[in-house]
Short mmCIF file of C-alpha atoms in Angstrom, two decimals:
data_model
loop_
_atom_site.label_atom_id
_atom_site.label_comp_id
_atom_site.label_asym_id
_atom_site.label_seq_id
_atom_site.Cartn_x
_atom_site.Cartn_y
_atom_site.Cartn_z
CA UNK A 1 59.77 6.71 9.95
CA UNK A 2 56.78 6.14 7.51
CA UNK A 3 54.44 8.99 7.18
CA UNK A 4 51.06 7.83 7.02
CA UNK A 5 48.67 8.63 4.48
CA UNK A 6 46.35 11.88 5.23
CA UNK A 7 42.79 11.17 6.08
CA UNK A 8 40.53 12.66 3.70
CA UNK A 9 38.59 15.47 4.54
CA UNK A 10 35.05 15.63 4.34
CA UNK A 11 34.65 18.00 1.47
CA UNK A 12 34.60 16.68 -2.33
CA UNK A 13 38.29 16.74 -4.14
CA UNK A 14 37.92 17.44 -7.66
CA UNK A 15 41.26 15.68 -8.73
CA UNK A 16 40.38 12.93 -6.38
CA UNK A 17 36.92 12.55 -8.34
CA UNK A 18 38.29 12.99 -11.79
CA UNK A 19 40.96 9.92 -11.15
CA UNK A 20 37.70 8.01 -10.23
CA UNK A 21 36.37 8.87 -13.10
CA UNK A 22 38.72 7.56 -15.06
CA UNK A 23 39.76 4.69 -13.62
CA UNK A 24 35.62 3.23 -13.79
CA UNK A 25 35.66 4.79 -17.71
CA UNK A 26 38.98 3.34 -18.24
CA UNK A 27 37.40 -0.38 -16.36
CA UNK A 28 34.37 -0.27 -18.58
CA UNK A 29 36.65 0.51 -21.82
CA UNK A 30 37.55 -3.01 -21.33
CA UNK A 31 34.19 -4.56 -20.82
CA UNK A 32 32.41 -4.36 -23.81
CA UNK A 33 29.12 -5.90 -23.11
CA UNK A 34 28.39 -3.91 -20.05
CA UNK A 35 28.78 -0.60 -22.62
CA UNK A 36 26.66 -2.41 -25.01
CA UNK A 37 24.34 -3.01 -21.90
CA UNK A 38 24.13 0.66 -21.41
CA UNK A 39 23.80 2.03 -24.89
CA UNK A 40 21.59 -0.43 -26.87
CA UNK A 41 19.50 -2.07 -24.68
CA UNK A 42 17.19 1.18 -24.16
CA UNK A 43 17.72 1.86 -28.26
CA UNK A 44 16.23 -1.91 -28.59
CA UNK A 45 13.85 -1.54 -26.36
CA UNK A 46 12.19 1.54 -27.46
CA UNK A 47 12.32 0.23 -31.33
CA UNK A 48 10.53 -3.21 -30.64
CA UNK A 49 8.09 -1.00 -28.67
CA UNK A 50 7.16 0.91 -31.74
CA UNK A 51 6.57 -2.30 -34.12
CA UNK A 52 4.36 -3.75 -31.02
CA UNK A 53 2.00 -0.97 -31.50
CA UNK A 54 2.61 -0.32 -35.41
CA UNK A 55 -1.16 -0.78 -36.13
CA UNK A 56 -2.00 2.06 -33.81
CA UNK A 57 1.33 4.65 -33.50
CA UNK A 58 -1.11 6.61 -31.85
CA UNK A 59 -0.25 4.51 -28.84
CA UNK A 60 3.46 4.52 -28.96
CA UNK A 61 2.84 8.33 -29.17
CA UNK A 62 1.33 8.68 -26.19
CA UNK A 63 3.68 6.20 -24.33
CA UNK A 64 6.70 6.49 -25.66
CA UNK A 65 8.13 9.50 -23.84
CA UNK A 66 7.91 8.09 -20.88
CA UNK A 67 9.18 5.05 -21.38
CA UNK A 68 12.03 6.97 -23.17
CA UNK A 69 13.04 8.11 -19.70
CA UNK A 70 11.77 5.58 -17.67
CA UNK A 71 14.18 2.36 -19.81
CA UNK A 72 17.44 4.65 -19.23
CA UNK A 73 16.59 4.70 -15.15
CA UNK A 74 16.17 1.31 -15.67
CA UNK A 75 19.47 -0.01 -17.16
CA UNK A 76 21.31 2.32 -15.25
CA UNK A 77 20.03 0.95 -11.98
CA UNK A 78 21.17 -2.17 -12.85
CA UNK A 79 24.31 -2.15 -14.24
CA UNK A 80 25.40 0.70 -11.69
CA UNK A 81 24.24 -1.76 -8.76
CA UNK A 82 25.83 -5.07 -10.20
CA UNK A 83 29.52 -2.83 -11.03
CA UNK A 84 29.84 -1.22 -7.67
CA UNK A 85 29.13 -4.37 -5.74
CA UNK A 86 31.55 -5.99 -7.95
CA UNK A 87 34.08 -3.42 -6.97
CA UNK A 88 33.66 -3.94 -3.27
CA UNK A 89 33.29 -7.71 -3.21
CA UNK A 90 37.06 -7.95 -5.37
CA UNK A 91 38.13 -5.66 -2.42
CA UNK A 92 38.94 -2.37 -4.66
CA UNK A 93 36.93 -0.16 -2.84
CA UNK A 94 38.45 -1.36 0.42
CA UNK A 95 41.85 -0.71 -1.28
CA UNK A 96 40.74 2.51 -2.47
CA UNK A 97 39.34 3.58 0.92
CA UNK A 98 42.72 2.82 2.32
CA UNK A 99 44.24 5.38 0.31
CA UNK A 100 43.33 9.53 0.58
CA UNK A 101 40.08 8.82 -0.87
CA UNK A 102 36.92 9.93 0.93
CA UNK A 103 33.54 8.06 -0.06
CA UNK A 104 31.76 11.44 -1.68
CA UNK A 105 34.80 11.85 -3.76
CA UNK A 106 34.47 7.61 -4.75
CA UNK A 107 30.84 8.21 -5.04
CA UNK A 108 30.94 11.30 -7.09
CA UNK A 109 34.08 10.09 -9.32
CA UNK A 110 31.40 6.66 -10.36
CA UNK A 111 28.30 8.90 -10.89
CA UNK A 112 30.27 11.07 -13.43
CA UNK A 113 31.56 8.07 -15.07
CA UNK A 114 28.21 6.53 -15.34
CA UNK A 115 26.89 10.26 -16.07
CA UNK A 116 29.01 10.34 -19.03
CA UNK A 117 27.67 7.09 -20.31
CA UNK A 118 24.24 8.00 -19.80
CA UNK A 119 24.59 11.21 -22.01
CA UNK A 120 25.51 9.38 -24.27
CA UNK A 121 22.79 6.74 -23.75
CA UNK A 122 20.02 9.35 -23.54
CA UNK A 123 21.19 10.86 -26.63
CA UNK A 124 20.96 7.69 -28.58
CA UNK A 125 17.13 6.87 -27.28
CA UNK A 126 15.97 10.13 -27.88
CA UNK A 127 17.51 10.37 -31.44
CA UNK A 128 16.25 6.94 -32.24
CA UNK A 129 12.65 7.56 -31.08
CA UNK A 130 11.95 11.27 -32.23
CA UNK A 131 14.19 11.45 -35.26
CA UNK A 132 13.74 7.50 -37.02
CA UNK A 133 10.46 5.96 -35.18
CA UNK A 134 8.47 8.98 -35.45
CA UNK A 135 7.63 9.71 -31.68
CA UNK A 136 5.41 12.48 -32.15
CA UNK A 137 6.35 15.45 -29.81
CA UNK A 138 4.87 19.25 -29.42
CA UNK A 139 7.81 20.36 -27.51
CA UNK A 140 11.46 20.57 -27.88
CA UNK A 141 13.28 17.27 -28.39
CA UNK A 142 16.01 18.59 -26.10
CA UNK A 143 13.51 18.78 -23.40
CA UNK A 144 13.08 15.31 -23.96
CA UNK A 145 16.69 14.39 -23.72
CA UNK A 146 17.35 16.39 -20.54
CA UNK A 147 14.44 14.09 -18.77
CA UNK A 148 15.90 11.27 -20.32
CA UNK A 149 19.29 12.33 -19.15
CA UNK A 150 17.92 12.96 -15.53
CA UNK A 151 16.00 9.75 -15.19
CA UNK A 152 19.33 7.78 -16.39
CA UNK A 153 21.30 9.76 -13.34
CA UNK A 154 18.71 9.07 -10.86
CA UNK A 155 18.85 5.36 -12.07
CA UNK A 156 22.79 5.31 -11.51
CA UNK A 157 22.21 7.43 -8.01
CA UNK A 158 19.73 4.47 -6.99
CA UNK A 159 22.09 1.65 -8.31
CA UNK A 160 25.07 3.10 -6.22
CA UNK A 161 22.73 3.42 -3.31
CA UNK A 162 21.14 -0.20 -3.47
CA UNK A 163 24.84 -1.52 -3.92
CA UNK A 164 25.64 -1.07 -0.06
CA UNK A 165 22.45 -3.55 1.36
CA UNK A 166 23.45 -5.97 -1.18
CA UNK A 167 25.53 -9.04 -0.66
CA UNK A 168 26.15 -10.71 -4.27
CA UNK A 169 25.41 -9.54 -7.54
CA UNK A 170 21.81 -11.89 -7.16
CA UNK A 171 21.04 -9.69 -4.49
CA UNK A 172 21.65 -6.43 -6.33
CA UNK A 173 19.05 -7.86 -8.96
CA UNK A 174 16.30 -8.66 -6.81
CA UNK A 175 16.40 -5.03 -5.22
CA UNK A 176 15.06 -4.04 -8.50
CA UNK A 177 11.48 -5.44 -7.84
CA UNK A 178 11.66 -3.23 -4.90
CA UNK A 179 12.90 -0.09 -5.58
CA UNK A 180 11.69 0.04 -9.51
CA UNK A 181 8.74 -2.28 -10.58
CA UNK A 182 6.18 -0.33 -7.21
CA UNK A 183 7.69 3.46 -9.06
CA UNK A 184 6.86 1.81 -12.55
CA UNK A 185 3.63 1.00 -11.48
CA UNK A 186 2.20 3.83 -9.37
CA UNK A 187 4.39 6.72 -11.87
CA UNK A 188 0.98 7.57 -13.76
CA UNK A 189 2.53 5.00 -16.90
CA UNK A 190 -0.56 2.87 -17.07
CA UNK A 191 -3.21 5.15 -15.61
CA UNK A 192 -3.39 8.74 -14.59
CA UNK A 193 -2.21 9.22 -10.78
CA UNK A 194 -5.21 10.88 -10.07
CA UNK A 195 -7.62 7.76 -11.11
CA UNK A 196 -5.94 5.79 -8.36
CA UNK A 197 -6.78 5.08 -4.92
CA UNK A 198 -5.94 7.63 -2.61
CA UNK A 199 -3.72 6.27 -0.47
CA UNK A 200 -1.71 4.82 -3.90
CA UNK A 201 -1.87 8.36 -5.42
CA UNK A 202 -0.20 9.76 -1.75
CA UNK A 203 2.64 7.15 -1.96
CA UNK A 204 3.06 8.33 -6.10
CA UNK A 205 3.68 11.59 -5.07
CA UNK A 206 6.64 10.87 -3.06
CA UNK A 207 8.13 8.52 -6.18
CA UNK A 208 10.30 9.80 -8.39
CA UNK A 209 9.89 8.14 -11.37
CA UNK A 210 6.32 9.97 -11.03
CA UNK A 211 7.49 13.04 -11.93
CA UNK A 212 9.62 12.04 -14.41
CA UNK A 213 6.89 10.56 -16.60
CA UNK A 214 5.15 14.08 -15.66
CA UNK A 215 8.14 16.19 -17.23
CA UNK A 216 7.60 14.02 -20.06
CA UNK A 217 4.15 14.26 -20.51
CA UNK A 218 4.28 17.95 -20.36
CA UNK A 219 7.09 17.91 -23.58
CA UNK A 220 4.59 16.01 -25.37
CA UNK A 221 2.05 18.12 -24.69
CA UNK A 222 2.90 21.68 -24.64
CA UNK A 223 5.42 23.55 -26.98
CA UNK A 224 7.14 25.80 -24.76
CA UNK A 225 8.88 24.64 -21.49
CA UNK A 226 6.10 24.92 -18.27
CA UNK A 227 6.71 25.68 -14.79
CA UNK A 228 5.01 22.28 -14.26
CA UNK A 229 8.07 20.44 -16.34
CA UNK A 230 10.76 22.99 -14.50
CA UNK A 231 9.03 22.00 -11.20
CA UNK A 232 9.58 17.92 -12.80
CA UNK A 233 12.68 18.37 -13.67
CA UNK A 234 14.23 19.91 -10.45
CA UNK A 235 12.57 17.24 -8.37
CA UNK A 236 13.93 15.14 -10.37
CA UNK A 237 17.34 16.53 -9.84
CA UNK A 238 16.99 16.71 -6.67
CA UNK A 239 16.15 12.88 -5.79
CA UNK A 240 19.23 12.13 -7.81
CA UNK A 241 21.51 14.39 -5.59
CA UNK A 242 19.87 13.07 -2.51
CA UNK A 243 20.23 9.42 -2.95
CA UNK A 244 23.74 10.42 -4.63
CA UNK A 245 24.47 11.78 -0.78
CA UNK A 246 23.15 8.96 0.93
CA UNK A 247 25.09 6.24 -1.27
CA UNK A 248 28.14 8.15 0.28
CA UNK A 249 27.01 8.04 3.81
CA UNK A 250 26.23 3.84 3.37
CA UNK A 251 28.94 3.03 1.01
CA UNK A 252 30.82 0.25 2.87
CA UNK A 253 34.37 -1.11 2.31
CA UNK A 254 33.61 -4.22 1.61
CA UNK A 255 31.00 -6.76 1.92
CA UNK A 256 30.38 -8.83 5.25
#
């Protein structure tokens, strides 16, 4: 008589996670352009945006921070999206969730894969931008780079989310324009929140990306760490962890 597997139970399983881990760092090993994807595109990004506005670095100055955080989200959204729906349209999740594998531990096991990546993203933008392009900050660079590091979480907790509603990879693209281009536009990037109408400054507040453009505003601005940027920061955080949680709770088998 066969023993069947064990159902998982509902709390996290560190070795569980950790194999995850390294089976989606061990997948991407293999898959060069995607890690290219990851680690250049906000590095090339963030470089042709200083020679747009060499005439007037004042401008870059004042803009790049945020973008510095906002291009990680950005690329992380997508390429966390497009491999997770790749996953479960090959039919490894379903194979995976046949095993003693519960969805927080698959969920948790790809955001600390993709976690790992974006440190190591984040810490390539923000060396390229303060230390070689001359992005002029008051506060700590490190301040910088934990925003930048947040923002490229969230993005991988919202690409892991948006995976589930998506069919194909096509569709996982065009949830972009509507979870990221409406944040990019009301986050306070292109005009302060406050000069907005009402209703549009109500529905920023809410928006993640809002406050992540605040932490970084308040790193350019001020030279010691604020309870404004710890209050960014944590909200921040937060969002990431929350959508993290829900991507577990919606994370189907396989797609229909």
């Amino acid at each position: 008589m066969t023993t069947a597997a064990p159902a998982p139970t509902g709390a996290l399983n560190a070795s569980r996670t950790l194999a995850t881990a390294a089976r989606v760092l061990r997948q991407l090993r293999h898959d060069p352009r995607t890690i290219a994807l990851m680690l250049l595109i906000p590095c090339v990004m963030l470089f042709l945006l200083r020679y747009v506005f060499d005439g007037s670095p004042g401008t870059f100055d004042s803009i790049g921070a945020s973008l510095l955080g906002i291009f990680p989200l950005i690329t992380m959204f997508l390429v966390t999206s497009i491999a997770t729906l790749r996953e479960r349209t090959s039919g490894t999740l379903e194979r995976l969730l046949a095993m003693p594998l519960g969805k927080g531990d698959l969920i948790a096991g790809y955001a600390l894969a993709f976690g790992a990546i974006a440190i190591v993203q984040s810490v390539l933008a923000t060396v390229l931008a303060v230390w070689f392009l001359g992005l002029d900050v008051i506060g700590s660079p490190w301040l910088l780079l934990l925003v930048a590091l947040l923002d490229a979480l969230l993005g991988t907790a919202l690409g892991l989310f948006v995976s589930a509603f998506a069919a194909s990879e096509f569709q996982a693209v065009q949830f972009m324009p509507a979870v990221i281009f409406p944040q990019l536009l009301l986050c306070g990037l292109f005009t302060p929140r406050d000069n907005m109408h009402p209703a549009l400054e109500a529905v920023s507040t809410v928006l993640p990306m809002s406050y992540a453009v605040d932490g970084m505003n308040e790193v350019l601005h001020h030279t010691d760490m604020t309870a404004a940027f710890v209050r960014d920061a944590l909200v921040v955080a937060g969002c990431a962890l929350l959508v993290l949680c829900l991507g577990a709770a919606t994370l189907r088998r396989r797609t229909a």
